[in-house]
Coordinates of C-alpha atoms in Angstrom, one line a residue:
M207 CA 88.6 103.4 105.4
A208 CA 88.7 107.0 104.1
A209 CA 85.8 109.1 105.2
R210 CA 84.1 110.9 102.2
D211 CA 80.8 112.3 101.0
H212 CA 80.8 110.8 97.5
D213 CA 81.0 107.2 96.1
G214 CA 84.6 107.3 94.9
K215 CA 87.5 105.5 96.5
V216 CA 91.0 106.6 97.4
F217 CA 93.5 104.3 95.9
F218 CA 97.0 103.8 94.6
S219 CA 98.3 101.5 91.9
V220 CA 102.0 101.1 91.3
S221 CA 104.6 98.8 89.9
M222 CA 107.0 97.2 92.4
S223 CA 110.0 95.1 92.1
L224 CA 110.0 91.6 93.6
D225 CA 112.2 92.8 96.5
G226 CA 109.8 95.6 97.4
Y227 CA 111.2 98.7 95.5
S228 CA 109.0 101.2 93.6
A229 CA 112.0 103.1 92.2
P230 CA 115.7 102.2 91.7
V231 CA 117.1 105.0 93.8
S232 CA 115.7 107.9 95.7
M233 CA 114.3 110.6 93.5
D234 CA 116.4 113.1 95.4
A235 CA 119.5 111.7 93.8
L236 CA 118.2 112.7 90.3
L237 CA 116.6 116.0 91.1
S238 CA 119.6 118.2 90.1
T239 CA 120.0 120.5 87.1
P240 CA 119.7 119.1 83.6
E241 CA 123.4 119.7 83.1
Q242 CA 124.3 117.6 86.2
R243 CA 121.8 114.9 85.2
E244 CA 123.4 114.6 81.8
Q245 CA 126.8 114.0 83.4
D246 CA 125.6 111.6 86.2
P247 CA 126.3 108.0 85.2
R248 CA 123.6 106.8 87.6
L249 CA 120.9 108.2 85.3
D250 CA 121.4 105.6 82.6
R251 CA 121.3 102.8 85.2
W252 CA 118.2 104.4 86.8
L253 CA 116.4 104.6 83.5
G254 CA 117.3 101.0 82.6
Q255 CA 116.0 99.7 85.9
W256 CA 112.8 101.8 85.7
M257 CA 112.1 100.5 82.2
E258 CA 112.5 96.9 83.5
L259 CA 110.1 97.6 86.3
Q260 CA 107.5 99.1 83.9
A261 CA 108.2 96.7 81.0
W262 CA 104.8 95.1 81.3
L263 CA 103.1 98.4 80.3
F264 CA 105.0 99.2 77.1
P265 CA 103.5 96.6 74.7
L266 CA 99.9 97.3 75.7
R267 CA 97.3 98.7 73.3
F268 CA 96.0 101.1 76.0
F269 CA 99.5 102.4 76.9
R270 CA 100.2 103.2 73.2
E271 CA 96.8 104.9 72.8
N272 CA 97.1 107.0 75.9
L273 CA 100.5 108.3 75.0
T274 CA 99.5 108.6 71.3
L275 CA 102.3 106.3 70.2
G276 CA 100.2 104.8 67.5
Q277 CA 97.6 102.1 67.0
G278 CA 97.9 98.4 67.8
G279 CA 99.4 96.7 70.8
E280 CA 98.6 93.8 73.1
E281 CA 95.3 93.2 74.7
G282 CA 94.4 90.8 77.5
L283 CA 94.7 91.0 81.3
D284 CA 97.4 93.6 81.6
N285 CA 95.7 95.9 79.1
D286 CA 92.4 95.5 80.8
I287 CA 93.8 96.4 84.2
A288 CA 95.7 99.4 82.8
R289 CA 92.6 100.7 81.1
H290 CA 90.4 100.2 84.1
T291 CA 92.9 102.0 86.4
F292 CA 92.8 105.0 84.0
E293 CA 89.0 105.0 83.5
R294 CA 88.3 104.8 87.3
T295 CA 90.5 107.8 88.1
G296 CA 88.8 111.2 88.3
S297 CA 91.8 113.0 89.7
S298 CA 95.2 112.3 91.1
V299 CA 97.4 113.4 94.0
M300 CA 101.3 113.3 93.8
G301 CA 104.3 114.4 95.7
K302 CA 106.5 117.4 94.5
R303 CA 109.5 115.1 93.8
M304 CA 107.5 112.9 91.6
F305 CA 106.2 115.9 89.8
D306 CA 109.7 117.4 89.3
L307 CA 111.0 114.2 87.9
G308 CA 108.1 113.6 85.6
A309 CA 107.7 117.1 84.3
A310 CA 111.0 116.8 82.5
S311 CA 109.8 113.8 80.5
W312 CA 106.0 114.1 80.2
P313 CA 104.8 115.2 76.7
D314 CA 102.7 118.3 76.2
D315 CA 99.8 116.0 76.6
P316 CA 100.6 114.2 79.9
P317 CA 99.1 110.8 80.5
F318 CA 96.7 111.9 83.3
H319 CA 93.9 113.7 81.4
T320 CA 92.4 114.8 84.7
P321 CA 93.2 117.4 87.4
V322 CA 96.4 116.5 89.4
F323 CA 97.1 118.0 92.8
V324 CA 100.7 118.3 93.7
L325 CA 101.9 118.4 97.3
T326 CA 104.3 121.2 97.8
H327 CA 105.5 124.0 100.0
E328 CA 105.5 126.5 97.2
K329 CA 102.8 128.9 96.0
R330 CA 102.4 128.4 92.3
D331 CA 99.5 129.0 89.8
P332 CA 97.9 126.0 88.2
W333 CA 99.7 124.6 85.2
E334 CA 97.3 123.7 82.4
R335 CA 98.5 121.2 79.8
E336 CA 96.9 119.6 76.8
G337 CA 94.4 116.7 77.0
G338 CA 92.6 117.8 80.1
T339 CA 95.5 117.7 82.6
T340 CA 95.9 120.6 84.9
F341 CA 98.4 120.5 87.7
H342 CA 97.3 122.3 90.9
F343 CA 99.9 123.0 93.5
V344 CA 98.7 122.5 97.2
N345 CA 100.8 123.9 100.0
D346 CA 98.6 123.3 103.0
G347 CA 98.8 119.6 103.5
I348 CA 97.6 116.2 102.4
D349 CA 94.1 116.6 103.7
S350 CA 93.6 119.8 101.7
A351 CA 95.0 118.1 98.6
L352 CA 92.7 115.1 99.0
E353 CA 89.6 117.3 99.6
Q354 CA 90.3 119.2 96.4
A355 CA 91.0 116.0 94.5
R356 CA 87.7 114.5 95.7
D357 CA 85.8 117.6 94.6
A358 CA 87.4 117.4 91.2
A359 CA 86.9 113.6 90.8
G360 CA 83.1 113.7 91.2
E361 CA 81.9 110.1 91.5
R362 CA 85.1 108.6 90.2
D363 CA 88.1 107.6 92.3
V364 CA 91.1 109.5 93.5
R365 CA 94.4 108.0 92.8
I366 CA 97.5 108.7 95.0
A367 CA 99.9 108.6 92.1
G368 CA 103.2 108.6 94.2
G369 CA 105.9 108.7 95.0
S370 CA 106.3 106.3 97.9
D371 CA 106.5 109.1 100.5
A372 CA 103.1 110.6 99.5
I373 CA 101.6 107.1 99.4
V374 CA 102.8 106.3 102.9
Q375 CA 101.6 109.6 104.3
Y376 CA 98.1 108.8 103.1
L377 CA 98.3 105.3 104.3
N378 CA 99.4 106.4 107.8
A379 CA 96.6 109.0 107.9
G380 CA 94.0 106.3 107.2
L381 CA 92.9 107.9 103.9
V382 CA 93.5 105.0 101.5
D383 CA 90.7 102.5 100.8
E384 CA 92.6 100.0 98.6
F385 CA 95.7 99.6 96.5
S386 CA 97.0 97.5 93.7
L387 CA 100.6 96.3 93.0
A388 CA 102.0 95.2 89.7
V389 CA 104.9 93.0 91.0
S390 CA 107.5 92.8 88.3
P391 CA 110.0 89.9 88.1
V392 CA 113.0 92.2 88.7
L393 CA 115.3 92.6 91.6
F394 CA 116.8 96.0 92.5
G395 CA 118.7 95.2 95.7
A396 CA 118.5 98.9 96.6
G397 CA 116.4 102.0 95.9
T398 CA 113.2 103.5 97.2
R399 CA 111.1 101.0 99.1
L400 CA 107.4 101.4 98.6
F401 CA 106.4 100.8 102.2
D402 CA 109.2 102.3 104.2
N403 CA 107.9 104.2 107.3
V404 CA 104.5 102.8 107.1
D405 CA 102.8 102.6 110.5
A406 CA 102.0 98.9 110.8
A407 CA 100.4 99.5 114.1
K408 CA 97.6 101.4 112.4
V409 CA 97.4 99.9 108.9
A410 CA 96.0 96.4 108.2
I411 CA 95.4 95.0 104.7
E412 CA 93.1 92.3 103.4
P413 CA 93.7 90.4 100.1
V414 CA 91.1 91.2 97.4
R415 CA 92.4 89.7 94.2
S416 CA 95.5 88.1 92.7
E417 CA 95.9 87.8 89.0
A418 CA 99.0 86.9 86.9
S419 CA 100.0 87.4 83.3
K420 CA 103.1 86.3 81.6
R421 CA 104.9 89.5 82.5
V422 CA 103.6 90.6 86.0
T423 CA 101.5 89.6 89.0
H424 CA 98.7 92.0 89.9
L425 CA 97.8 92.1 93.6
T426 CA 94.9 94.1 95.1
Y427 CA 94.3 94.7 98.8
A428 CA 91.7 96.5 100.8
V429 CA 93.0 98.8 103.6
R430 CA 91.5 98.6 107.1
E431 CA 92.2 100.2 110.4
R432 CA 94.1 97.9 112.8

């Protein structure tokens, strides 16, 4: 669906609760000062729900290797999918709110190991981290960020890393080729819905693959113009 001059695809791959949420609450509720976050009782609940959503990742051999948590870990379907998602990604695009939330918790060697293009309204110099991750701050729109990400990715794919608002912007603009959901067996009841504000009059999807492990169901879709 996305026009390009190289072989890579534009995709996103996220965990989602069974009732359609990609995060327990809006990131805006947590983007306060560190002192305010420490006193906010919602943070513990947010972290607990987020860990439930991502629980399928934590035991994986690849997850442990990528975050240098030590050797060992589970192999199998979930591990193969996590590794493939990482290996196909030549660069990432993410929203500023996701960057702000993640920057407080990522280690000095963040888990991307590629260029990351952050959608923002600010002017800021690139932030180089260990392990090959450099954050580039793009303040002239989603098309510019994607063009730079494509150049950086070479023949590999560009991942729209999130959050949900950035993903929906790219979907509605017709710039996503495919996506994968890891549907976790948890219910949030409220939070940030992954597909809020998607323009269903423009976006159609086709099932590509469905695979289930003991912890999560992996769904892959191609994106088409309606």
